[in-house]
XYZ file of C-alpha atoms in Angstrom:
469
model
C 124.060 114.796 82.405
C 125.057 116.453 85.792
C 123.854 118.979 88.022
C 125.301 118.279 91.422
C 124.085 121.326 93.031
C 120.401 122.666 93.749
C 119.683 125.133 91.062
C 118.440 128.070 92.958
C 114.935 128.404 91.622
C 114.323 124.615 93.417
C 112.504 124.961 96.552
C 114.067 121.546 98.486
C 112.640 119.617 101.196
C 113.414 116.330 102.722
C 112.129 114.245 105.578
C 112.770 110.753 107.178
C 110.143 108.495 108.821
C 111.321 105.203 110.985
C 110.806 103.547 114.015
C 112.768 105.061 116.907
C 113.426 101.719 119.299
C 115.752 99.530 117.475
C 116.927 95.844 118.922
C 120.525 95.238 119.086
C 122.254 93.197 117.075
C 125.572 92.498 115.813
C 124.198 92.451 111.931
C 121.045 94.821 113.071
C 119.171 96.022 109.707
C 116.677 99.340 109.434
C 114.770 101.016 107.058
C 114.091 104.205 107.017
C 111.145 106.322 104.514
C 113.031 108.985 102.750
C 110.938 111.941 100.679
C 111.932 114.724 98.669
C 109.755 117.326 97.583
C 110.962 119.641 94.976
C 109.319 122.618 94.373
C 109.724 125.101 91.421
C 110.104 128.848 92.731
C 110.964 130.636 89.595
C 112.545 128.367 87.525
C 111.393 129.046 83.637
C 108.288 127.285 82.452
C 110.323 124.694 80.099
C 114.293 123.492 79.796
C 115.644 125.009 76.790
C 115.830 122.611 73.819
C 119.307 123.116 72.979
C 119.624 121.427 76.148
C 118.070 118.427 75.167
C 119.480 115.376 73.417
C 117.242 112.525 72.239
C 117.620 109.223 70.182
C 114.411 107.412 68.915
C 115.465 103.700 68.585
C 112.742 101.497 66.520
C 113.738 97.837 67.296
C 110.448 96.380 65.556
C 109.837 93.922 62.920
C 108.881 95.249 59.083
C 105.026 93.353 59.387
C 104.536 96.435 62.346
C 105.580 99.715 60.224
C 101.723 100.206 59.978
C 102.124 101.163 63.565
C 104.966 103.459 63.176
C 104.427 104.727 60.012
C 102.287 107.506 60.493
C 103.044 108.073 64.151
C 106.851 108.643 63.966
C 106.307 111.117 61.252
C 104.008 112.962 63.398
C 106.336 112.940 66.417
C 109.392 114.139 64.615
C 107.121 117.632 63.036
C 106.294 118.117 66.763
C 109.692 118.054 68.076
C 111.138 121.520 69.817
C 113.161 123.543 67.527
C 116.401 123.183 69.020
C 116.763 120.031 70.059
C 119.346 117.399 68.882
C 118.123 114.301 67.867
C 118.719 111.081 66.068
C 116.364 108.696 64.606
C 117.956 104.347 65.139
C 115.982 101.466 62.796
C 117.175 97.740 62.832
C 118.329 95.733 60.285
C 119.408 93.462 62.355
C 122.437 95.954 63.637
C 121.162 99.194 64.856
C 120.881 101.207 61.788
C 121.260 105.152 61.665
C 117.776 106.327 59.845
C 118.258 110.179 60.659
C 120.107 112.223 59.935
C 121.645 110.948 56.878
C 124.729 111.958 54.947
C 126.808 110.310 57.533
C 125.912 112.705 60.293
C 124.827 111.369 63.489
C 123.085 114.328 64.833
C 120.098 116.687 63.569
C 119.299 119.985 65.002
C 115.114 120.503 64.733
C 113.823 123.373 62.829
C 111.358 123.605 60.173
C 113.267 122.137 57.314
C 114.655 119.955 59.416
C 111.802 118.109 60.475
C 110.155 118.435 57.411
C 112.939 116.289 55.799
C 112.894 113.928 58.861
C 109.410 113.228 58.984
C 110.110 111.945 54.902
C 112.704 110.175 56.028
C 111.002 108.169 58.265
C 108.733 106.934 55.520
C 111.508 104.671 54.484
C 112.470 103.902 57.685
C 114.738 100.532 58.206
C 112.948 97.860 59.760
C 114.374 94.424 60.922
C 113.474 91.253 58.336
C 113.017 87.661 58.926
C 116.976 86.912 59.044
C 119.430 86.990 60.551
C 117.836 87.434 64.265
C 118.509 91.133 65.471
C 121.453 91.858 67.752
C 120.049 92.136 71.222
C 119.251 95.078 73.501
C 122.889 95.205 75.005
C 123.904 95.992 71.259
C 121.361 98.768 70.821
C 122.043 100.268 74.391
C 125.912 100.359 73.506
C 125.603 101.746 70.180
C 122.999 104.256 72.224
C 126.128 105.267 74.850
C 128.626 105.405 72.119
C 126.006 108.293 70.215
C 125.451 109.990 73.198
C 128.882 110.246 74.384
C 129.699 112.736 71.566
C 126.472 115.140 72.562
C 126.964 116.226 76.027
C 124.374 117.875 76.701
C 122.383 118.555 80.089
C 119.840 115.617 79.241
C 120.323 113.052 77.327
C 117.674 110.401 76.474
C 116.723 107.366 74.991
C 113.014 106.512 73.402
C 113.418 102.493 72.792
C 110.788 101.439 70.492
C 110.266 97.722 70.580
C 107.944 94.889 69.528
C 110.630 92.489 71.123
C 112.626 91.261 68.390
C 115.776 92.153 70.458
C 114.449 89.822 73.155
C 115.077 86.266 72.322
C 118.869 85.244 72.981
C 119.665 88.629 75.295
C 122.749 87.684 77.059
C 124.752 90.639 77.900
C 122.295 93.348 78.735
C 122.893 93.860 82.808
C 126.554 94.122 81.809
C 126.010 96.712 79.054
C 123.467 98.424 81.606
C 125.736 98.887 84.072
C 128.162 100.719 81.581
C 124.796 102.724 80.928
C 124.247 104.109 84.023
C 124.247 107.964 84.507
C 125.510 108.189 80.472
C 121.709 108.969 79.767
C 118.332 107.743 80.930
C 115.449 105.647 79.304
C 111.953 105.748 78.838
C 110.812 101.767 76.678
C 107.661 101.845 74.401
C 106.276 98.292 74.027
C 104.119 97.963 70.873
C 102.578 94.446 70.081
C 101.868 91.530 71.752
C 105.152 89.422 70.955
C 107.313 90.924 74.017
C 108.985 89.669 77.292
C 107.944 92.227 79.781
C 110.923 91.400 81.916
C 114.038 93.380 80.050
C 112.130 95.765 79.214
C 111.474 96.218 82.684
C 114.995 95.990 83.358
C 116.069 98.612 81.190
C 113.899 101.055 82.414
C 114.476 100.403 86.083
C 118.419 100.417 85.700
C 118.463 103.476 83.773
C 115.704 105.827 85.521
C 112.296 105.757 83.208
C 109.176 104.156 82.456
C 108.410 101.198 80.401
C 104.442 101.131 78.853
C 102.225 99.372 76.493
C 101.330 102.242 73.860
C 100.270 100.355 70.880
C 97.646 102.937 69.102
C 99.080 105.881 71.355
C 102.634 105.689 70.240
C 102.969 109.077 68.693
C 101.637 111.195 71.472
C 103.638 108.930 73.855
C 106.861 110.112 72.128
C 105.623 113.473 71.874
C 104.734 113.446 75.446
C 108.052 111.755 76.627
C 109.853 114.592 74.634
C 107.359 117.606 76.858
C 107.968 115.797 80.387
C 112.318 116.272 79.498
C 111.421 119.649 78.977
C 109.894 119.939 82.208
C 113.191 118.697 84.240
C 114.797 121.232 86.487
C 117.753 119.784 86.972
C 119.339 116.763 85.463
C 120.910 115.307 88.783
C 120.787 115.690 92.273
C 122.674 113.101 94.327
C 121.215 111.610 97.578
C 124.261 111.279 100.122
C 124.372 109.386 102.984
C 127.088 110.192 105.593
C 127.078 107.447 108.030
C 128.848 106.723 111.452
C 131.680 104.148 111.590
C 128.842 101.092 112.971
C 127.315 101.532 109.769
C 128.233 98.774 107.483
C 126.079 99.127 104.727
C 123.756 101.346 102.850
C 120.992 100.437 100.377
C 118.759 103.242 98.692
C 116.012 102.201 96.114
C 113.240 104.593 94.692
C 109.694 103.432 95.605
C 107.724 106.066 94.097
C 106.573 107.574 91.697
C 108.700 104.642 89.952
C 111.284 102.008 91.030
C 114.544 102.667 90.261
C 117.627 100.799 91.376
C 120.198 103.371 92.089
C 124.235 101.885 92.586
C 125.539 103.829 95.832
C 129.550 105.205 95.116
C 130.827 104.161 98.534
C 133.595 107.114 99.586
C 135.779 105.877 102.792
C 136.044 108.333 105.488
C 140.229 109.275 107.200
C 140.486 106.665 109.986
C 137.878 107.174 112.730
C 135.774 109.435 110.567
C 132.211 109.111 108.818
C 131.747 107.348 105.782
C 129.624 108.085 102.975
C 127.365 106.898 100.573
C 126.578 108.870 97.037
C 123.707 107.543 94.803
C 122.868 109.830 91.762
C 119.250 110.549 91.264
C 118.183 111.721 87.895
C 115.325 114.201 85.635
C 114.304 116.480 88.539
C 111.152 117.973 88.170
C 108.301 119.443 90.527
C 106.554 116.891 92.694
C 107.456 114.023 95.749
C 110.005 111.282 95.404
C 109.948 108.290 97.932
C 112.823 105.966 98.720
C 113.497 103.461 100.755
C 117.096 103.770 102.799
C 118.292 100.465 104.436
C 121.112 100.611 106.627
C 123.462 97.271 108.140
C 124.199 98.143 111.130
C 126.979 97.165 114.194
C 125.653 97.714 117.480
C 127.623 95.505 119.661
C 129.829 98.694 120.715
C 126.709 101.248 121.222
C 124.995 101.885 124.624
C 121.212 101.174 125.007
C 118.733 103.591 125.558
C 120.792 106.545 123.935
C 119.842 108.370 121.066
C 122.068 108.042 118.151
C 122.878 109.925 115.523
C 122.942 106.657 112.629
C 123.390 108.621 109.475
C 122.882 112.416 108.146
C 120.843 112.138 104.600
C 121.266 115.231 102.252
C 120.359 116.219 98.845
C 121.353 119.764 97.852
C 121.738 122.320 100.510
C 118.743 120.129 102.820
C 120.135 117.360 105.482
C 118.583 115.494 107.921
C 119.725 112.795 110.789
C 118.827 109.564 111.157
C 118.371 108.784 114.313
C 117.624 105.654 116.751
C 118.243 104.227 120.029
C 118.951 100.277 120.697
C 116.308 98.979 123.464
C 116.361 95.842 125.137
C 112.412 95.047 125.999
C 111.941 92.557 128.662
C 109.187 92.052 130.795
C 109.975 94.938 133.435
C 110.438 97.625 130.716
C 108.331 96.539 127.516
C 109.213 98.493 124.165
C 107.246 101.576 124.255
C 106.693 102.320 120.502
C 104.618 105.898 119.185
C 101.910 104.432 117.414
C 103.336 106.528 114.417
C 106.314 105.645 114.724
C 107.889 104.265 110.864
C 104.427 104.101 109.524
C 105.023 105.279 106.584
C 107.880 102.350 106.173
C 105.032 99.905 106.875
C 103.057 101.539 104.436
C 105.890 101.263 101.776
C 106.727 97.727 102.382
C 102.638 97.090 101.577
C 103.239 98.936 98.696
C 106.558 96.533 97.682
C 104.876 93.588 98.583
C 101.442 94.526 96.797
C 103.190 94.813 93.239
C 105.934 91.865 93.794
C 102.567 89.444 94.580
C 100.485 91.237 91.665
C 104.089 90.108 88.888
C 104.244 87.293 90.649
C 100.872 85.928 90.124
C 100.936 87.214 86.588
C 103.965 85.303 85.458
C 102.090 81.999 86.968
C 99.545 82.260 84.274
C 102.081 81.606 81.260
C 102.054 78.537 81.372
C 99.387 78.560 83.990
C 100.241 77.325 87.645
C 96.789 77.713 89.338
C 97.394 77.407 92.467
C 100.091 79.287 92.780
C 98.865 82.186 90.390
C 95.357 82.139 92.541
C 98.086 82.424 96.080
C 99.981 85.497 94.927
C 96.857 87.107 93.388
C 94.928 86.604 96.015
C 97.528 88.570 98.395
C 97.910 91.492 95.891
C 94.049 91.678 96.227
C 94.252 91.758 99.894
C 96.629 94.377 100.207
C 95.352 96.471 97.351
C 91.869 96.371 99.368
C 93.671 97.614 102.231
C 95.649 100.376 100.392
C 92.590 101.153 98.435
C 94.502 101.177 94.910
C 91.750 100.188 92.763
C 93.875 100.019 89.865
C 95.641 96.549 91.130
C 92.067 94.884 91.836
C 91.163 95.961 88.151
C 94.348 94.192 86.808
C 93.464 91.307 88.715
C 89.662 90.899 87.678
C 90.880 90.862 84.174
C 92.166 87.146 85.379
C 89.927 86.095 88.184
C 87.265 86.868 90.241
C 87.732 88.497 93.622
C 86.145 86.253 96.485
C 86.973 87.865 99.334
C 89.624 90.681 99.376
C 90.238 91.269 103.148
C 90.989 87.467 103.239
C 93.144 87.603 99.848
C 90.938 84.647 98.621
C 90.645 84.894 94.611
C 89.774 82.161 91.821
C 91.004 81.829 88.693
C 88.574 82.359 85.763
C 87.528 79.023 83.701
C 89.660 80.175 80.843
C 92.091 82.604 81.288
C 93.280 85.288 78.363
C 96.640 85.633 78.253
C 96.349 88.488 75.230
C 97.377 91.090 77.411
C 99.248 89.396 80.221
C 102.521 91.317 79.156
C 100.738 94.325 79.185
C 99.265 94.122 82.552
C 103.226 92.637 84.116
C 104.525 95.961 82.506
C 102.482 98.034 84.149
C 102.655 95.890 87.717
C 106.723 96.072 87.011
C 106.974 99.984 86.181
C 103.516 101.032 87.651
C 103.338 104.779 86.609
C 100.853 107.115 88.189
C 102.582 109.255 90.869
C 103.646 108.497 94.423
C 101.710 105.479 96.457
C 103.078 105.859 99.881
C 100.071 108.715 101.347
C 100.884 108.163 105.009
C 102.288 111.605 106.207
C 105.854 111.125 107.501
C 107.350 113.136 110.164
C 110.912 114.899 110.935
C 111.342 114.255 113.928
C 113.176 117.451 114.665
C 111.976 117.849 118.517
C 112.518 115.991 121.625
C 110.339 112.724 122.807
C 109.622 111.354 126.324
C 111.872 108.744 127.443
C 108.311 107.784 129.747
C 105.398 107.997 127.123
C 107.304 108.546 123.447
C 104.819 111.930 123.011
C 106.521 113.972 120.646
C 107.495 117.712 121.921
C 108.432 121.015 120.674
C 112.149 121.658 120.189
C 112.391 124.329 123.314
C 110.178 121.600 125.608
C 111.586 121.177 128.857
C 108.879 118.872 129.936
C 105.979 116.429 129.150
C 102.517 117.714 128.143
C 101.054 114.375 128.486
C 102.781 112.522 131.783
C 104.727 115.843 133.477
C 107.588 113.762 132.720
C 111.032 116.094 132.274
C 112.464 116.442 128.928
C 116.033 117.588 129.381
């Protein structure tokens, strides 16, 4: 599931947004916006099926096949001709359903899929007892199946009405074996699920965890159409920083959190080191991380630009790049007004979703007050982000008082029917990118006087007069 260079059709850009006047310190830490933007210049409309491996994994209970029983049918005579697939049902070990014979991979044409969709009539579904095995038993017997198809994308459609959930022990260990073997994309049906491994699962291994429910064929058919869509499997982000660099964090914000584990590659003595964190499913559109860097500076002059780090994905690079300033009272911090906006903007974003879980998970079993606290800031930031969709979650719970001041209350009774539902979506939050302030490149000269920015042949000031070079 690699592709570590830019196909050629992919139109690459990448920018970096922070703030410019850093204080020193000897454990210093800043953060710095990062977006892609991938563009698709000629690349064909769809990825090739053959390309394509998928395993549909139904970890529900045998009192929901009404849910899957028509819908999984209906999903497997849509697949792509072409693609490999296998069908997983429970019982309580993951159980191969399709193909059968002793296969462990179909290849989709017409009779294929006529004989799958049959197949799935009878589909094994987990009983009373014993209790099934656990997600970290399903993801491994997932890797073990997928490590005999290497193809160019490989993924997972978990189906679950959390019967794996109760007892999970080992699943961030499994996970970690997971990571960059395929990627996931969870389908919650029911009511009877913890919203937090599913969350998990999808985070650690690059998809999307949702509530379908009544949708749950089209989601798998649509799942199936957005692989098809991917341009190229992998692209990793690496970071080449300067020996004061001590550490380097990258995260996807948006369009979904990921957590992405950074391979650390030592420089020779005295040179750079460098950071590489694979990215996954590349398709047309804007990706936003967040890129933390620990930093040295005791050894560093002030007021000196420095080159911090060089970011590059592809054939595209760009520096990251600071100065330490000491403000005191005869030379105050002069900051462009600008200046890491968009980080601000990001961290709002962070914070606005981490208050929105947080205030869920205080309604079961219901902590008022503290439930009304966090709610009340997700309102308040929401307001000021203008993401209606959060202040629609939260007036399923309580009623909004007054937003600017974050002050909410709790209704009388509050429904928890769909309380998992509404963490999901706060947890994996699908929709596109939230960050909307523009971020800059900073490719051109500033005044050391004023901070205006300037062209990259400026030789002085068009605000103050003040000389450039």
């Amino acid at each position: 599931m690699s592709s570590p260079t830019r196909p050629p059709h992919l139109d690459i850009r990448l920018s970096v947004d922070h703030e410019r006047d850093l204080r020193p310190h000897r454990s210093a830490q800043f953060e710095t916006h990062l977006r892609v933007e991938i563009a698709d210049t000629g690349a064909p409309a769809e990825l090739p099926a053959v390309e394509l491996a998928v395993i549909i994994a139904l970890d529900v209970a045998e009192p929901r096949r009404h849910t899957v029983r028509h819908a999984l049918p209906a999903a497997l005579r849509a697949l792509p001709d072409g693609i490999s697939y296998a069908v997983l049902g429970s019982g309580p070990e993951p159980k191969p359903c399709y193909p059968v014979g002793g296969e462990d991979w179909a290849i989709a044409d017409t009779d294929d899929k006529r004989r799958a969709a049959f197949a799935a009539q009878g589909l094994a579904l987990h009983r009373e007892d014993p209790r099934p095995a656990g997600y970290a038993v399903w993801m491994a017997r997932v890797r073990a199946l997928f490590a005999a198809r290497p193809l160019s994308v490989r993924h997972l459609l978990l189906i679950t009405d959390g019967s794996s959930g109760p007892g999970e022990t080992r699943l961030e260990e499994e996970l970690d074996a997971c990571a960059g073997q395929f990627t996931c994309d969870v389908l919650a049906i029911g009511n009877d699920w913890e919203p937090e491994p599913l969350l998990t699962i999808a985070e650690r291994l690059h998809g999307t965890a949702e509530f379908v429910e009544e949708r749950l064929g089209n989601a798998i058919t649509g799942a199936i159409r957005r692989l098809r869509r991917v341009h190229s499997p992998e692209l990793p982000i690496e970071v080449t920083a300067r020996l004061a660099v001590r550490q380097v964090a990258l995260g996807e914000k948006a369009p979904r959190p990921h957590r992405l584990g950074g391979l650390f590659e030592p420089g020779e003595p005295g040179r750079p080191h460098r950071w590489r964190f694979p990215t996954y499913q590349w398709e047309s559109g804007v990706r936003d991380y967040l890129l933390t860097l620990a930093v040295d500076a005791e050894g560093d002059p002030l007021e000196t630009d420095l080159q911090f780090a060089v970011v590059s994905i592809g054939d595209q690079s760009v520096p990251v790049i600071a100065r330490w300033h000491r403000a005191d009272e005869r030379n105050p911090c002069v900051v462009a007004p600008e200046g890491g906006a968009s980080v601000r903007s990001m961290q709002d974003v962070t914070a606005m979703h981490l208050a929105l879980r947080t205030g869920l998970r205080a309604l079961d079993p219901l902590q008022r007050e503290l439930a009304e606290r966090h709610l009340g800031e997700a309102a308040r930031l929401a307001t000021r982000l203008g993401v209606e969709r959060v202040l629609e979650n939260i007036r399923v719970f309580a009623d909004i008082i007054d937003a600017e001041a974050g002050r909410v209350r709790l209704h009388a009774t509050v429904n928890t029917e769909t309380l998992g539902q509404k963490i999901l979506w706060a947890g994996s939050r699908p929709g596109g990118p939230l960050i909307e302030t523009p971020i800059r490149t900073g490719g051109g000269p500033r005044c050391r006087k004023c901070q205006h920015p300037a062209g990259r042949e400026a030789r002085y000031c068009i605000k103050c007069g003040g000389q450039l070079l």
